[in-house]
Amino acid sequence: MTAPARVFLDHCEAGATGTVIPVDIAAAKALAAATPVAGTETIDLLAANGRVLATGGIAALALPPFNSSAMDGYAVRLDELAGSGPWRLPVTGRIAAGDTPAETLGGAVRILTGASVPPGFDAVVMQEKCRLEGNVVVIDERPRAGRNIRTAGEDLRQGERLFEAGAVLTAQQLALLAGQGLADIEVRRKIRIGLISTGSELKEPGQPLLAGQIFNSNRVMLRASLDACRWAEVVDFGIVPDTRQAISAALAEASSRCDAVITTGGVSAGEEDHVSWAVGSGGGTLDVLKVAMRPGKPVKVGRIGAALFLGLPGNPNATLVTFRVIALPALRRLAGMVETAPKWVEAVAGFSHEKRADRTEFVPVRLSAGGSDGLPRLIMLGRGSSASLRAISQAEGIAVLSPGLDRVEHGTRLSFEPS
Ligand code: AMP
Ligand code: MG
């Protein structure tokens, strides 16, 4: 793992000398700056949706735990179906789901779905395939051994590996854990993420807007994005104006209270961009990254005290892309997740677009029918402006246009991350 090595106290120096790095390297640097939080807590299964599993585990209980009937019908012993049919067997008992299996000597046993198949019985004939004459069941066709029986352990054997530590629990995984009889589960503690919107021009929605001001879009976008991450909680420090003092104070407080601090805005090398200075003056370490990507060229990654620091650019589309591609993987790692990368899906372009071959471009896209090879077809939205709220609001995903390509044509293979 490479620790961020340089402290840039002067953003002008960073802008002038920083080499441009590929987006994968930038994402790897952010990832390397994140050390998984150690704390865990044991919580009720009902509260564990979306949480990060702290330890892997093995199955203590085979599933199903006993041989059970997959059908309503009659359990039989094949040795009673010798010769040629039809066979007539007396009904000697009845077992429903939940009944304790009783010793049964022979004949046919009326059995219902989910009930335990009595020992020695090797098939269940579904009720539609036999007929009852008084207390005798008539079977025309000999079932094969094991027919309509779910064998103990056929789904999961005792001692088999369940999930690995670092998995994010889904509804279906929780169902499996419940099937194991677990009432609670050990998960990583939630990471706490401090959010700071820098910019003297920003107002919160609902406040009056003066000339030259704009509303804060990034705050709600990042809050909403992080809402979906059940492994994180947000401490929102609101808007901080572009002064060294205000940004330093906000960073000091956020880094002392949070596991990670995300800022938006103030990361280019402009006169009002004080984030690097504030991180450096607060004793933080910082990599100022000039990333060969559009949108989102300036990104800062480092640590302030014990907190991971992620400084994202302020244009909403740039904020969104750098959050998804660079910040979120690092936050996932911080939270203890093993799979951290975005899940790219293959698709084909339904648009043409000129791009520079020396950088990765990310464009908002919507899906349309008619892609070749059964792949989704993507329509680019907007003209690639990093400030376009309209384009990102209409998007169903973000497509990545790889470096090396200087043109995307209709039919070019691409990948995208669904919204
Ligand atoms: P900066 O990275 O601070 O230079 O900001 C780049 C552009 O993004 C400027 O036009 C800012 O006004 C705009 N911007 C910065 N922060 C936000 C925000 N939270 N919401 C909407 N636009 C923003
Ligand atoms: Mg700014």
Short mmCIF file of N, CA, C and O and ligand atoms in Angstrom, two decimals, residues 198-202 242 264-268 272-273 314, ligand 2:
data_model
loop_
_atom_site.label_atom_id
_atom_site.label_comp_id
_atom_site.label_asym_id
_atom_site.label_seq_id
_atom_site.Cartn_x
_atom_site.Cartn_y
_atom_site.Cartn_z
N THR A 198 -17.79 23.43 0.25
CA THR A 198 -17.08 24.72 0.26
C THR A 198 -17.58 25.59 -0.88
O THR A 198 -17.92 25.10 -1.95
N GLY A 199 -17.61 26.88 -0.65
CA GLY A 199 -17.99 27.83 -1.71
C GLY A 199 -18.75 29.01 -1.14
O GLY A 199 -19.84 28.84 -0.59
N SER A 200 -18.17 30.21 -1.28
CA SER A 200 -18.83 31.41 -0.76
C SER A 200 -20.06 31.77 -1.59
O SER A 200 -20.88 32.57 -1.16
N GLU A 201 -20.17 31.17 -2.78
CA GLU A 201 -21.32 31.47 -3.64
C GLU A 201 -22.54 30.61 -3.31
O GLU A 201 -23.60 30.79 -3.90
N LEU A 202 -22.38 29.67 -2.38
CA LEU A 202 -23.44 28.68 -2.18
C LEU A 202 -24.49 29.12 -1.17
O LEU A 202 -24.17 29.72 -0.13
N ASP A 242 -15.30 30.37 1.36
CA ASP A 242 -13.93 30.21 0.87
C ASP A 242 -12.94 31.10 1.63
O ASP A 242 -12.38 32.05 1.07
N THR A 264 -16.43 19.29 -1.08
CA THR A 264 -16.64 19.58 -2.50
C THR A 264 -16.24 21.02 -2.74
O THR A 264 -16.45 21.89 -1.91
N GLY A 265 -15.65 21.25 -3.91
CA GLY A 265 -15.23 22.60 -4.31
C GLY A 265 -13.87 22.94 -3.75
O GLY A 265 -13.32 22.26 -2.88
N GLY A 266 -13.32 24.02 -4.31
CA GLY A 266 -12.07 24.56 -3.77
C GLY A 266 -10.84 23.71 -3.97
O GLY A 266 -9.86 23.87 -3.24
N VAL A 267 -10.86 22.81 -4.95
CA VAL A 267 -9.69 21.95 -5.12
C VAL A 267 -8.88 22.23 -6.38
O VAL A 267 -7.87 21.60 -6.60
N SER A 268 -9.34 23.17 -7.19
CA SER A 268 -8.45 23.50 -8.31
C SER A 268 -7.39 24.46 -7.80
O SER A 268 -7.32 24.73 -6.61
N GLU A 272 -9.19 31.22 -4.80
CA GLU A 272 -10.14 30.98 -3.71
C GLU A 272 -10.21 29.49 -3.33
O GLU A 272 -11.15 29.05 -2.70
N ASP A 273 -9.21 28.74 -3.75
CA ASP A 273 -9.21 27.32 -3.46
C ASP A 273 -8.26 27.04 -2.30
O ASP A 273 -7.06 26.95 -2.46
N GLY A 314 -15.97 20.87 -7.42
CA GLY A 314 -17.28 21.43 -7.05
C GLY A 314 -18.37 21.32 -8.10
O GLY A 314 -19.56 21.35 -7.76
MG MG B 2 -15.29 27.02 -5.06
#
